[in-house]
């Protein structure tokens, strides 16, 4: 079973801001520094941040579009009611006209005078005639107002649907541009990582601008947005015995963060875990982060809770992009404990 967790900040602004974002130059356009490892890593990290902003704006736009759709649907419902009311008014107008004709309202005044048997009858006839005319005129005016209102509302509803469709198209196109740029940068990042692992020569740490987030808790999950895949103790052809950690399915280049404060005791590449980091934490526990595409810390370095220590990838014995996360009682393989309850006990629930 797969479960997902959304970053609370992902999820507003103007379309023109998105358009500027989508128009950023690609590496082929000659953006400085994007040809080297550090430049690619930095570009992926920057694109992730920009994609987060784009996603937030896209979601805001999508919510606006949904609200606009509701308004358009309400307008359509109002139009249906107005059409029914107009039909009733039109029928009433016909009944009034027919009734007036039957009661003599259609006779010329001269004929009414000649046919009247007395002045009183003539006056009564004239009164009935005036009342019928007034009712007819009111019905005609009401019908014309309803017809004009119906036409105006139909035009307004049509414009609403056109605006909604145009907004949806613009949002989808802009989001697609961001995703295409990010996918291209991810490919470059993973390509460099694969070359390093194949050569058995780890690249040095790349320096990324750390986010301004300040964590108040001592422990966090190793990635912010993820889907859970292979869990601790599960079986499979890729493992000699049982799976020793928890896998977080994330795209290549996803920022990986230290789950807690500690010291980096190992940075290595090659082998089943590809590019990996091991951190020692107070209390005698160690955490491992495997299958990375890049590292942003050096061996021996002190790190804080939530600090970016690398970028996810699919190096080593991996069938797709994900982070392999372990908790151990020693820095070595074979001493793992289930990381999900371990994190949950420290206020960082997974799921």
Short mmCIF file of C-alpha atoms in Angstrom, two decimals, residues 1-296:
data_model
loop_
_atom_site.label_atom_id
_atom_site.label_comp_id
_atom_site.label_asym_id
_atom_site.label_seq_id
_atom_site.Cartn_x
_atom_site.Cartn_y
_atom_site.Cartn_z
CA UNK A 1 0.00 0.00 0.00
CA UNK A 2 1.26 3.45 -0.88
CA UNK A 3 0.62 6.47 1.23
CA UNK A 4 1.54 10.07 0.58
CA UNK A 5 2.35 13.11 2.63
CA UNK A 6 2.10 16.65 1.35
CA UNK A 7 4.31 19.53 2.30
CA UNK A 8 2.12 22.10 4.12
CA UNK A 9 3.60 24.93 2.06
CA UNK A 10 3.02 23.36 -1.31
CA UNK A 11 -0.06 23.56 -2.14
CA UNK A 12 -0.98 32.57 -4.17
CA UNK A 13 -0.08 34.80 -6.91
CA UNK A 14 -0.56 35.94 -10.53
CA UNK A 15 -0.29 34.08 -13.82
CA UNK A 16 2.26 36.60 -15.00
CA UNK A 17 4.57 35.47 -12.21
CA UNK A 18 4.26 31.91 -13.42
CA UNK A 19 4.96 33.08 -16.96
CA UNK A 20 8.21 34.71 -15.83
CA UNK A 21 9.13 31.54 -13.98
CA UNK A 22 8.43 29.38 -17.03
CA UNK A 23 10.58 31.65 -19.18
CA UNK A 24 13.78 31.09 -17.18
CA UNK A 25 16.69 30.02 -19.41
CA UNK A 26 17.61 26.35 -19.69
CA UNK A 27 21.21 25.08 -19.51
CA UNK A 28 21.26 25.18 -23.30
CA UNK A 29 20.57 28.89 -23.07
CA UNK A 30 23.91 29.34 -21.33
CA UNK A 31 22.97 29.75 -17.69
CA UNK A 32 26.26 30.14 -15.80
CA UNK A 33 27.59 27.19 -13.86
CA UNK A 34 25.02 24.65 -15.06
CA UNK A 35 27.61 22.55 -16.89
CA UNK A 36 29.39 21.27 -13.78
CA UNK A 37 28.18 18.96 -11.01
CA UNK A 38 27.62 21.75 -8.50
CA UNK A 39 25.75 23.80 -11.11
CA UNK A 40 23.43 20.93 -12.00
CA UNK A 41 22.70 20.14 -8.35
CA UNK A 42 22.05 23.80 -7.61
CA UNK A 43 19.81 24.07 -10.66
CA UNK A 44 17.75 21.06 -9.60
CA UNK A 45 17.42 22.44 -6.06
CA UNK A 46 16.42 25.84 -7.41
CA UNK A 47 13.90 24.29 -9.79
CA UNK A 48 12.41 22.31 -6.92
CA UNK A 49 11.90 25.52 -4.98
CA UNK A 50 10.48 27.25 -8.03
CA UNK A 51 8.28 24.26 -8.77
CA UNK A 52 6.99 24.44 -5.19
CA UNK A 53 6.04 28.09 -5.73
CA UNK A 54 4.58 27.23 -9.15
CA UNK A 55 2.60 24.40 -7.60
CA UNK A 56 1.25 26.70 -4.90
CA UNK A 57 0.18 29.22 -7.52
CA UNK A 58 -1.18 26.49 -9.75
CA UNK A 59 -3.25 25.14 -6.87
CA UNK A 60 -4.53 28.65 -6.10
CA UNK A 61 -5.44 29.08 -9.76
CA UNK A 62 -7.09 25.67 -9.83
CA UNK A 63 -9.18 26.57 -6.78
CA UNK A 64 -10.15 29.85 -8.45
CA UNK A 65 -11.09 27.92 -11.58
CA UNK A 66 -13.21 25.52 -9.55
CA UNK A 67 -14.95 28.44 -7.85
CA UNK A 68 -15.51 30.00 -11.29
CA UNK A 69 -16.95 26.70 -12.48
CA UNK A 70 -19.37 26.64 -9.56
CA UNK A 71 -20.43 30.19 -10.37
CA UNK A 72 -20.89 29.26 -14.03
CA UNK A 73 -22.97 26.23 -13.07
CA UNK A 74 -25.11 28.37 -10.78
CA UNK A 75 -25.56 30.82 -13.65
CA UNK A 76 -26.70 27.96 -15.87
CA UNK A 77 -29.19 26.85 -13.22
CA UNK A 78 -30.47 30.44 -12.97
CA UNK A 79 -30.83 30.54 -16.74
CA UNK A 80 -32.92 27.37 -16.69
CA UNK A 81 -35.21 28.92 -14.09
CA UNK A 82 -35.44 32.15 -16.07
CA UNK A 83 -36.30 30.20 -19.22
CA UNK A 84 -39.10 28.41 -17.38
CA UNK A 85 -40.38 31.70 -15.94
CA UNK A 86 -40.23 33.30 -19.38
CA UNK A 87 -42.24 30.43 -20.83
CA UNK A 88 -44.89 30.89 -18.09
CA UNK A 89 -45.00 34.64 -18.74
CA UNK A 90 -45.37 34.03 -22.45
CA UNK A 91 -48.25 31.62 -21.84
CA UNK A 92 -49.92 34.12 -19.51
CA UNK A 93 -49.61 36.79 -22.17
CA UNK A 94 -51.38 34.53 -24.64
CA UNK A 95 -54.19 33.75 -22.17
CA UNK A 96 -54.75 37.43 -21.43
CA UNK A 97 -54.89 38.27 -25.11
CA UNK A 98 -57.35 35.44 -25.81
CA UNK A 99 -59.54 36.40 -22.84
CA UNK A 100 -59.63 40.04 -23.94
CA UNK A 101 -60.70 39.04 -27.40
CA UNK A 102 -63.46 36.79 -26.04
CA UNK A 103 -64.85 39.57 -23.78
CA UNK A 104 -65.02 42.07 -26.61
CA UNK A 105 -61.75 43.80 -26.00
CA UNK A 106 -61.02 43.41 -29.67
CA UNK A 107 -64.12 45.44 -30.79
CA UNK A 108 -63.68 49.04 -31.95
CA UNK A 109 -65.03 51.72 -29.61
CA UNK A 110 -67.77 52.72 -32.15
CA UNK A 111 -69.12 49.17 -32.27
CA UNK A 112 -69.17 49.00 -28.46
CA UNK A 113 -71.23 52.22 -28.33
CA UNK A 114 -73.72 50.97 -30.92
CA UNK A 115 -74.12 47.55 -29.31
CA UNK A 116 -74.41 48.82 -25.72
CA UNK A 117 -77.99 48.56 -24.34
CA UNK A 118 -77.49 51.37 -21.84
CA UNK A 119 -74.89 53.94 -20.70
CA UNK A 120 -74.17 51.82 -17.65
CA UNK A 121 -73.42 48.79 -19.79
CA UNK A 122 -71.16 50.91 -21.97
CA UNK A 123 -69.27 52.20 -18.92
CA UNK A 124 -68.89 48.71 -17.51
CA UNK A 125 -67.60 47.49 -20.84
CA UNK A 126 -65.12 50.33 -21.03
CA UNK A 127 -63.90 49.58 -17.47
CA UNK A 128 -63.40 45.92 -18.28
CA UNK A 129 -61.69 46.88 -21.51
CA UNK A 130 -59.30 49.27 -19.68
CA UNK A 131 -58.46 46.65 -17.04
CA UNK A 132 -57.79 44.04 -19.68
CA UNK A 133 -55.59 46.46 -21.63
CA UNK A 134 -53.65 47.32 -18.48
CA UNK A 135 -53.14 43.63 -17.68
CA UNK A 136 -52.01 42.97 -21.23
CA UNK A 137 -49.57 45.90 -21.20
CA UNK A 138 -48.11 44.77 -17.87
CA UNK A 139 -47.73 41.23 -19.13
CA UNK A 140 -46.02 42.44 -22.31
CA UNK A 141 -43.62 44.64 -20.30
CA UNK A 142 -42.83 41.78 -17.92
CA UNK A 143 -42.23 39.45 -20.83
CA UNK A 144 -39.86 41.91 -22.49
CA UNK A 145 -37.91 42.46 -19.25
CA UNK A 146 -37.59 38.72 -18.71
CA UNK A 147 -36.45 38.25 -22.28
CA UNK A 148 -33.79 40.97 -21.95
CA UNK A 149 -32.57 39.60 -18.61
CA UNK A 150 -32.41 36.09 -20.04
CA UNK A 151 -30.35 37.24 -23.03
CA UNK A 152 -27.94 39.18 -20.79
CA UNK A 153 -27.49 36.26 -18.40
CA UNK A 154 -26.93 33.84 -21.27
CA UNK A 155 -24.16 36.09 -22.60
CA UNK A 156 -22.62 36.41 -19.13
CA UNK A 157 -22.67 32.64 -18.60
CA UNK A 158 -21.02 32.05 -21.96
CA UNK A 159 -18.22 34.49 -21.09
CA UNK A 160 -17.73 32.79 -17.69
CA UNK A 161 -17.22 29.39 -19.32
CA UNK A 162 -14.82 30.88 -21.87
CA UNK A 163 -12.73 32.55 -19.11
CA UNK A 164 -12.69 29.31 -17.14
CA UNK A 165 -11.47 27.26 -20.09
CA UNK A 166 -8.81 29.82 -20.99
CA UNK A 167 -7.51 29.90 -17.40
CA UNK A 168 -7.33 26.13 -17.25
CA UNK A 169 -5.38 26.02 -20.51
CA UNK A 170 -2.90 28.69 -19.37
CA UNK A 171 -2.30 27.01 -16.01
CA UNK A 172 -1.76 23.59 -17.58
CA UNK A 173 0.69 24.99 -20.16
CA UNK A 174 2.76 26.90 -17.60
CA UNK A 175 2.89 23.96 -15.20
CA UNK A 176 4.01 21.72 -18.06
CA UNK A 177 6.95 24.02 -18.87
CA UNK A 178 8.16 23.91 -15.26
CA UNK A 179 7.87 20.13 -15.13
CA UNK A 180 9.77 19.69 -18.41
CA UNK A 181 12.66 21.84 -17.19
CA UNK A 182 12.79 19.98 -13.90
CA UNK A 183 12.75 16.60 -15.63
CA UNK A 184 15.65 17.61 -17.90
CA UNK A 185 17.70 18.81 -14.93
CA UNK A 186 16.96 15.60 -13.03
CA UNK A 187 18.28 13.58 -15.96
CA UNK A 188 21.54 15.53 -15.93
CA UNK A 189 21.92 15.10 -12.19
CA UNK A 190 21.35 11.34 -12.29
CA UNK A 191 23.68 10.97 -15.27
CA UNK A 192 26.51 12.57 -13.34
CA UNK A 193 25.80 10.39 -10.32
CA UNK A 194 25.82 7.21 -12.41
CA UNK A 195 29.15 8.21 -13.94
CA UNK A 196 30.66 8.74 -10.49
CA UNK A 197 29.45 5.38 -9.20
CA UNK A 198 30.67 3.59 -12.32
CA UNK A 199 34.10 5.20 -11.94
CA UNK A 200 34.18 4.42 -8.22
CA UNK A 201 35.11 8.02 -7.53
CA UNK A 202 32.69 10.04 -5.41
CA UNK A 203 32.17 13.63 -6.32
CA UNK A 204 32.77 16.20 -3.64
CA UNK A 205 29.97 17.84 -1.72
CA UNK A 206 27.99 20.41 -3.63
CA UNK A 207 26.96 23.58 -1.84
CA UNK A 208 23.29 24.44 -1.97
CA UNK A 209 21.49 27.40 -0.51
CA UNK A 210 19.74 26.00 2.54
CA UNK A 211 16.07 26.90 3.05
CA UNK A 212 15.28 29.43 5.77
CA UNK A 213 13.06 26.92 7.61
CA UNK A 214 13.70 26.78 11.35
CA UNK A 215 12.57 23.55 12.94
CA UNK A 216 11.21 23.71 16.46
CA UNK A 217 11.14 19.91 16.80
CA UNK A 218 14.26 17.79 17.26
CA UNK A 219 13.37 15.20 14.61
CA UNK A 220 11.80 15.31 11.13
CA UNK A 221 11.17 12.90 8.27
CA UNK A 222 14.06 12.56 5.77
CA UNK A 223 12.01 14.05 2.90
CA UNK A 224 9.05 16.38 3.01
CA UNK A 225 6.82 15.05 0.23
CA UNK A 226 6.84 11.36 -0.57
CA UNK A 227 5.04 8.08 -1.18
CA UNK A 228 6.03 5.07 0.89
CA UNK A 229 7.24 2.03 -1.01
CA UNK A 230 9.22 -0.94 0.41
CA UNK A 231 9.02 -1.12 4.19
CA UNK A 232 11.26 -2.54 6.89
CA UNK A 233 11.45 -6.33 6.89
CA UNK A 234 9.74 -6.83 3.53
CA UNK A 235 11.02 -9.51 1.18
CA UNK A 236 12.22 -9.17 -2.41
CA UNK A 237 14.74 -10.34 -4.99
CA UNK A 238 16.87 -7.23 -4.52
CA UNK A 239 17.78 -8.05 -0.89
CA UNK A 240 19.81 -10.96 0.39
CA UNK A 241 17.53 -11.42 3.40
CA UNK A 242 14.97 -8.78 4.34
CA UNK A 243 14.66 -5.10 3.55
CA UNK A 244 16.61 -3.20 6.20
CA UNK A 245 15.03 0.23 5.93
CA UNK A 246 12.07 2.28 4.76
CA UNK A 247 11.95 3.45 1.15
CA UNK A 248 10.51 6.85 0.30
CA UNK A 249 9.52 7.08 -3.36
CA UNK A 250 10.51 10.56 -4.50
CA UNK A 251 11.67 12.06 -7.82
CA UNK A 252 15.37 12.40 -8.60
CA UNK A 253 16.84 15.51 -7.05
CA UNK A 254 14.44 15.75 -4.12
CA UNK A 255 16.20 17.46 -1.20
CA UNK A 256 17.11 14.91 1.49
CA UNK A 257 17.45 16.22 5.01
CA UNK A 258 19.03 15.01 8.23
CA UNK A 259 16.28 13.63 10.45
CA UNK A 260 18.06 15.00 13.51
CA UNK A 261 21.24 16.76 14.62
CA UNK A 262 24.43 14.76 14.42
CA UNK A 263 27.78 14.23 12.70
CA UNK A 264 28.37 12.80 9.23
CA UNK A 265 30.47 9.66 9.75
CA UNK A 266 30.39 8.30 6.21
CA UNK A 267 30.02 9.58 2.67
CA UNK A 268 30.59 6.90 0.04
CA UNK A 269 29.56 5.74 -3.40
CA UNK A 270 29.40 2.34 -5.05
CA UNK A 271 27.94 -0.91 -3.78
CA UNK A 272 24.29 -1.74 -3.21
CA UNK A 273 23.37 1.68 -1.78
CA UNK A 274 25.12 3.71 -4.48
CA UNK A 275 25.90 7.16 -3.15
CA UNK A 276 25.10 7.16 0.58
CA UNK A 277 25.49 9.11 3.81
CA UNK A 278 25.58 7.83 7.40
CA UNK A 279 25.01 10.22 10.34
CA UNK A 280 25.71 9.52 14.03
CA UNK A 281 23.16 10.99 16.44
CA UNK A 282 23.33 11.53 20.20
CA UNK A 283 22.00 8.50 22.04
CA UNK A 284 23.92 5.92 20.04
CA UNK A 285 21.79 5.73 16.88
CA UNK A 286 22.86 6.14 13.26
CA UNK A 287 20.79 7.02 10.19
CA UNK A 288 21.64 6.05 6.64
CA UNK A 289 20.48 7.72 3.41
CA UNK A 290 21.04 5.61 0.29
CA UNK A 291 20.71 5.71 -3.53
CA UNK A 292 21.48 9.45 -3.62
CA UNK A 293 22.31 11.45 -6.73
CA UNK A 294 24.39 14.06 -4.88
CA UNK A 295 25.64 14.92 -1.40
CA UNK A 296 25.85 18.39 0.08
#
